[in-house]
Tab-separated table of C-alpha atoms in Angstrom:
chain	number	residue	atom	x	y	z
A	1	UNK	CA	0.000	0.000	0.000
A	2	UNK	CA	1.560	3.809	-0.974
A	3	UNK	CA	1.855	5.991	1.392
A	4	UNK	CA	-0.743	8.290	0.443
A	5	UNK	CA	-3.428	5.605	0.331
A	6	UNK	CA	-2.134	4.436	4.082
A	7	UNK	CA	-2.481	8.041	5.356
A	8	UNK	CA	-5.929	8.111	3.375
A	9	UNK	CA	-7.281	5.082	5.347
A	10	UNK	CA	-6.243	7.036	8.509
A	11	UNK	CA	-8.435	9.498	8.076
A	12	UNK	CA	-11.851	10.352	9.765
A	13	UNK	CA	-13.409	11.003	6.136
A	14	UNK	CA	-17.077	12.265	4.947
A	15	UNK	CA	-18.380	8.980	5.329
A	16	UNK	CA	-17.446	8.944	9.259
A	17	UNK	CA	-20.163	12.195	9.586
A	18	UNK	CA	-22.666	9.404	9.261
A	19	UNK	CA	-21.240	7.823	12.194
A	20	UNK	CA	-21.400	11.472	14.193
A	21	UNK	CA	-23.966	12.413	17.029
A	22	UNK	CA	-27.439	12.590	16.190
A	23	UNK	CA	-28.433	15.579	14.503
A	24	UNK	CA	-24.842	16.788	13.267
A	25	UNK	CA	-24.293	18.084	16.915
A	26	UNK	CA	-20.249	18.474	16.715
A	27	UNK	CA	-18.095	17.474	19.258
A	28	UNK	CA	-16.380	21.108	19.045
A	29	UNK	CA	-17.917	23.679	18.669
A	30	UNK	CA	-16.265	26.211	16.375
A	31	UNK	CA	-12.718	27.724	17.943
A	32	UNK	CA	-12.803	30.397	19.773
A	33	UNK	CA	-12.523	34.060	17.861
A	34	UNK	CA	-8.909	34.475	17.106
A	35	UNK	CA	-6.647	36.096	18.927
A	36	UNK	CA	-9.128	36.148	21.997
A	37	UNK	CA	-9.287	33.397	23.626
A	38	UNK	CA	-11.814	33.157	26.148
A	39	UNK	CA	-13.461	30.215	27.180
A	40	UNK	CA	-16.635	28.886	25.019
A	41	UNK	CA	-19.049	27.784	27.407
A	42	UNK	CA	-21.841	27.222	24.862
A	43	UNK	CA	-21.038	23.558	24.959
A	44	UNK	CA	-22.450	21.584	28.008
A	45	UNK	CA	-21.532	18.225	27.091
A	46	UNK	CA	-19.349	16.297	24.776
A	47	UNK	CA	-21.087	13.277	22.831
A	48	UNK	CA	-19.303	10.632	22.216
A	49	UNK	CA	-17.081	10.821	18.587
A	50	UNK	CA	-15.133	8.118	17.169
A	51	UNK	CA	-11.700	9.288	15.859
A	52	UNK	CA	-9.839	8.063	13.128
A	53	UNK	CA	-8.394	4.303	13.038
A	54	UNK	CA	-6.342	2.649	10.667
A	55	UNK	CA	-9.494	0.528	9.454
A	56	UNK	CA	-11.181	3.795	8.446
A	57	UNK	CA	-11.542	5.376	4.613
A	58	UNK	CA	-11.549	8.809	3.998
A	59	UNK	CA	-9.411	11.831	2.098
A	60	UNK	CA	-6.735	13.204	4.306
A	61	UNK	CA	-6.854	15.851	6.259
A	62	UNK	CA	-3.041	16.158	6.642
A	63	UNK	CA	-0.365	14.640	5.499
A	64	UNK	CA	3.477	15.149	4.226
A	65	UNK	CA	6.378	13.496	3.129
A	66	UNK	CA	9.463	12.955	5.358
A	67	UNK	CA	11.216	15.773	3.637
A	68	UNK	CA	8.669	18.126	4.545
A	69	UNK	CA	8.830	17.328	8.122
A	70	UNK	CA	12.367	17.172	7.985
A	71	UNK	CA	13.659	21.121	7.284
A	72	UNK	CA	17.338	19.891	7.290
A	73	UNK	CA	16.470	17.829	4.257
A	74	UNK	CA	15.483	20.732	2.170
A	75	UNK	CA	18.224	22.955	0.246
A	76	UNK	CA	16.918	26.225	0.914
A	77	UNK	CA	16.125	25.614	4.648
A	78	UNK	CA	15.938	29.734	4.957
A	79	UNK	CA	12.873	29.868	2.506
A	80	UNK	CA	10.952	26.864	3.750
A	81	UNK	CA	11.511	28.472	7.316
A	82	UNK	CA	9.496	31.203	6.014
A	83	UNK	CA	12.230	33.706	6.102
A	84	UNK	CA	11.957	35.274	2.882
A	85	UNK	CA	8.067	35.434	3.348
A	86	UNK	CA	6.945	38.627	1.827
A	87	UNK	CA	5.402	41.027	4.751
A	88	UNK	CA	1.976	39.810	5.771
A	89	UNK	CA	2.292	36.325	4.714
A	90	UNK	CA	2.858	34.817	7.785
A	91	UNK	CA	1.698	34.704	11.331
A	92	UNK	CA	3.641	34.095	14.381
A	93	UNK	CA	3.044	31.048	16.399
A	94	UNK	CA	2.729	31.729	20.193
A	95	UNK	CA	4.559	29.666	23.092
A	96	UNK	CA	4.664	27.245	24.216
A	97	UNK	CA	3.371	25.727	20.597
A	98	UNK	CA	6.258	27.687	18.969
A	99	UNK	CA	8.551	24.925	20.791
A	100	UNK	CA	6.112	21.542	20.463
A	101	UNK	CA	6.043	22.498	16.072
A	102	UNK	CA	7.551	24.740	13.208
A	103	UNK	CA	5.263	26.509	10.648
A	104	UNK	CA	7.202	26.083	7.017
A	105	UNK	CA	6.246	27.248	3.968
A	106	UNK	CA	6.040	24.097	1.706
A	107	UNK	CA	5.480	24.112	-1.968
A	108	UNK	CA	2.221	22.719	-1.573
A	109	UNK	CA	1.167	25.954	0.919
A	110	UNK	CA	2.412	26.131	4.161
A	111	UNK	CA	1.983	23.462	7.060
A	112	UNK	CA	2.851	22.796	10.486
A	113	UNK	CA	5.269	19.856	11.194
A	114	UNK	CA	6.918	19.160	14.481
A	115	UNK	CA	10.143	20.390	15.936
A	116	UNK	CA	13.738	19.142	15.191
A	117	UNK	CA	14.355	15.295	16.500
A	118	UNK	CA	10.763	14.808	16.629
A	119	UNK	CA	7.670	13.283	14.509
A	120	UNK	CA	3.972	13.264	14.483
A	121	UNK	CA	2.527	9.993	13.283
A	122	UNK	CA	-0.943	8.493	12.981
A	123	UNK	CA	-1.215	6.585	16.047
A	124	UNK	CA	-0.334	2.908	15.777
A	125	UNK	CA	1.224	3.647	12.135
A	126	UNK	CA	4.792	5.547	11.240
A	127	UNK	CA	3.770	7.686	9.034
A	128	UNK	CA	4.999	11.278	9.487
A	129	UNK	CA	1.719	13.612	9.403
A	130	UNK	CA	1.666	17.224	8.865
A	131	UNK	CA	-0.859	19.928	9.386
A	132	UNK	CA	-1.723	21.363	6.152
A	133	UNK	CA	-3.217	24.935	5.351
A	134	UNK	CA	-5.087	23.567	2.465
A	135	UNK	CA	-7.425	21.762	3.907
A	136	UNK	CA	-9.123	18.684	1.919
A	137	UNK	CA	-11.535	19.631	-0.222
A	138	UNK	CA	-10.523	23.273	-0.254
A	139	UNK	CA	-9.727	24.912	-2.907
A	140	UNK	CA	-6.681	27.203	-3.470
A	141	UNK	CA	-7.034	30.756	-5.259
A	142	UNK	CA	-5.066	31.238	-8.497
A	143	UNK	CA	-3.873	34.128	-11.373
A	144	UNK	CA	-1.218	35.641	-11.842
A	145	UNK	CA	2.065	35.648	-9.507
A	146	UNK	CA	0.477	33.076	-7.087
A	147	UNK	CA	2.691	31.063	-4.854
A	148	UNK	CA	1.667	28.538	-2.473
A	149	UNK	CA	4.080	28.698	-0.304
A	150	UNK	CA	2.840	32.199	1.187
A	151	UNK	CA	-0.892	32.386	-0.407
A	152	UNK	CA	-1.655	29.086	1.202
A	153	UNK	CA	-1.283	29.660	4.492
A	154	UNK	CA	-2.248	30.691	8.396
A	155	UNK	CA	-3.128	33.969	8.963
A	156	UNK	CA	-3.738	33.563	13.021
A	157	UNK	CA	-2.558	31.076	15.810
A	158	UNK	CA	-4.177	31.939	19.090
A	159	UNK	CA	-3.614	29.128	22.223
A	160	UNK	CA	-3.416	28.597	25.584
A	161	UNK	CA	-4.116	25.410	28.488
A	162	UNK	CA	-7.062	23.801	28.369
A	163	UNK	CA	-8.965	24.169	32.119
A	164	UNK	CA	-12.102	23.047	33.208
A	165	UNK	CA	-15.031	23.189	30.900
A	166	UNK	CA	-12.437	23.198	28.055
A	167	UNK	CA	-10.290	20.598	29.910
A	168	UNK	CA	-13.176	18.150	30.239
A	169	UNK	CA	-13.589	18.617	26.701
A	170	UNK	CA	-10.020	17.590	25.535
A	171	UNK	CA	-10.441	14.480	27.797
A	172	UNK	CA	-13.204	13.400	26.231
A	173	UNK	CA	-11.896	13.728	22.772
A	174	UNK	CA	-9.270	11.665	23.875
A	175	UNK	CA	-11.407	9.137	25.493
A	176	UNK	CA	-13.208	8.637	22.706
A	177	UNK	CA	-10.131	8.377	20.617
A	178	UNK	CA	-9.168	5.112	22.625
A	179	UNK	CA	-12.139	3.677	23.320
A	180	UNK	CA	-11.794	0.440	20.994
A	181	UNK	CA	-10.714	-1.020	23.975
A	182	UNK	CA	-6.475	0.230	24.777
A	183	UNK	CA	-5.556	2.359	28.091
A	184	UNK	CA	-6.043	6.041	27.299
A	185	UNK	CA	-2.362	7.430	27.684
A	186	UNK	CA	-1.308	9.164	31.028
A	187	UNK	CA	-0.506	13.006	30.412
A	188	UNK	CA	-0.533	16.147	32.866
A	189	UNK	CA	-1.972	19.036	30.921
A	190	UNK	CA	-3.722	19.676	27.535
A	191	UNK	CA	-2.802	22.946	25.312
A	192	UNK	CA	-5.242	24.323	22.808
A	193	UNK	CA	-3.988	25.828	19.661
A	194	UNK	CA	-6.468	27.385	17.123
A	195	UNK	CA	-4.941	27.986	13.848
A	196	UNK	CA	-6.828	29.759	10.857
A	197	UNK	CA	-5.959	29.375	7.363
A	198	UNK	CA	-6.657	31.533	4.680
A	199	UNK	CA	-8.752	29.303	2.858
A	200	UNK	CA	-12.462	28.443	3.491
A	201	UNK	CA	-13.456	24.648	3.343
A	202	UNK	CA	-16.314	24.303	0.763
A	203	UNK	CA	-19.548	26.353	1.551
A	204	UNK	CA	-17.837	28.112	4.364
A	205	UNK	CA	-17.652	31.927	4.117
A	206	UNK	CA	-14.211	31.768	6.735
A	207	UNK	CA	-11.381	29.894	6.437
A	208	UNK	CA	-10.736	26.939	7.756
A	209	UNK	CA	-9.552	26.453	11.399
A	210	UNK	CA	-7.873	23.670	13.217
A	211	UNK	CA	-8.417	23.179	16.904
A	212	UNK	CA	-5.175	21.510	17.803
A	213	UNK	CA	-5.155	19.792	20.704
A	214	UNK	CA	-1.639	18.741	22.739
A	215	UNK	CA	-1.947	16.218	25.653
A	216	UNK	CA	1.480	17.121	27.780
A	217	UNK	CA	3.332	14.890	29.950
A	218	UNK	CA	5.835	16.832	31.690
A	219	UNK	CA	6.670	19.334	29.170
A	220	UNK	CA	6.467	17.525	25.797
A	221	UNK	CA	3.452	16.712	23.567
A	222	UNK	CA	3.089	12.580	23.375
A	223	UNK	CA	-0.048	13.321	21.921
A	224	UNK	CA	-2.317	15.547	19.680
A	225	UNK	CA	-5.878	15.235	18.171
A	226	UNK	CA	-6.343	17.543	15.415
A	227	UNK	CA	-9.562	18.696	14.746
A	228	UNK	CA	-10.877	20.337	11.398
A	229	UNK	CA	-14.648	21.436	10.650
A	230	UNK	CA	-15.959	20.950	14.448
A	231	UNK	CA	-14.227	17.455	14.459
A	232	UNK	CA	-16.292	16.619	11.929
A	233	UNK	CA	-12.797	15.559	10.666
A	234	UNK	CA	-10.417	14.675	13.355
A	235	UNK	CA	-7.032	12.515	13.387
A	236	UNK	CA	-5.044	11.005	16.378
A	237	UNK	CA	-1.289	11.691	16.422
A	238	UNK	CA	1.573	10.170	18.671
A	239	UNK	CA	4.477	12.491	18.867
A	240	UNK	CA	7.938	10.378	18.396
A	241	UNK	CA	11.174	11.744	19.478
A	242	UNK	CA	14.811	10.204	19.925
A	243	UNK	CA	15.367	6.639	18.129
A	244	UNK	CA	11.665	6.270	17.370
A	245	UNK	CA	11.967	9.812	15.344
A	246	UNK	CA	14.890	9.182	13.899
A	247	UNK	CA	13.471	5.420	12.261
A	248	UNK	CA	10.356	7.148	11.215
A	249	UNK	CA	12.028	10.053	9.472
A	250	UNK	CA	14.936	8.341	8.101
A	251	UNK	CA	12.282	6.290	5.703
């Protein structure tokens, strides 16, 4: 199986709304405005959602290839880093996230991917997962002088800890991303990051936004559930570092 069809049967996919509370209720309700970030308290309860498996069809949400998740690997580290990003093209992610990932901008648009030595994967796979700008089914503008790498992108990141209401939430998300049955994983804290991209998803007037969510053990990520379209779409990521990195990246 290619990679691309692997990381397509990882993902929760259009079919999976089927399988989504009764009346389209969303797990998530939409992030909060960007950059304020005050608790949404609109949400009393969080149904239960099933999250993406490797049994599971469905387009990708995000993906990349090991270069792309790599920036040593790429010969003009300075542009991918987004340093020649003309003014206005990029937005700065805020700590701690700007230590747990790296926003690059990629020829395909730009993308998160996660620091140096480390590597998100679909849980119980190893292959290295990126968070796209372009989200699936979205569709990029065009003309003249248009370049992906800075006209795909994020225009906001706003985060911050997830506590109470919004803590409660994260748990369940990850409850219900383990409950075929394995131990949900032991962590400390959970960290929200919203990030907005430029680009609407179809029949959205806004562009898309991720609700990122970062379950902390001591002070590292071993886990994130990314959320797209109220977790209508929604993929389960173990975060890899030292040896286990290194295998996964060096494919």
């Amino acid at each position: 199986m290619t990679a691309a069809k692997r990381l397509a049967a990882l993902m929760l996919a259009a079919a999976m709304c089927a399988a989504a509370p009764a009346a389209g209720v969303p797990v998530w309700e939409p992030g909060d405005p960007l950059p304020d970030m005050e608790p949404d308290m609109t949400v009393e309860a969080v149904p239960a959602m099933p999250m993406a498996r490797p049994d599971r069809g469905g387009r990708p949400l995000t993906q990349t290839s090991p270069a792309e998740s790599r920036p040593e690997a790429i010969q003009d580290k300075a542009d991918f880093l987004c340093a020649r990003a003309p003014e206005g093209k990029t937005a700065p992610v805020p700590p701690p996230f700007d230590g747990w990932l790296v926003r690059v901008c990629a020829a395909r648009g730009q993308a998160l991917v996660p620091a140096h030595g480390e590597a998100w994967v679909a849980h119980g796979s190893a292959d290295p997962i990126s968070i796209l700008a372009l989200a699936p089914g979205a569709t990029p503008p065009g003309g003249a002088g248009f370049d992906p790498r800075y006209d795909i992108r994020f225009t906001a990141f706003a985060g911050e800890e997830a506590t109470e209401a919004r803590r409660a939430r994260a748990d369940a998300l990850l409850a219900a991303a383990t409950s075929n049955g394995s131990r949900p994983p032991a962590y400390d804290t959970v960290w929200q990051l919203d990030a907005l991209s430029n680009i609407a998803l179809p029949g959205k007037a806004e562009g898309a936004r991720y609700n990122l969510f970062f379950y902390v053990a001591a002070t590292r990520p071993r886990h994130i559930i990314a959320c797209l379209d109220e977790c209508r779409q929604a993929l389960y990521l173990d975060v890899l570092s030292g040896v286990e990195a290194a295998e996964v990246l060096g494919r």
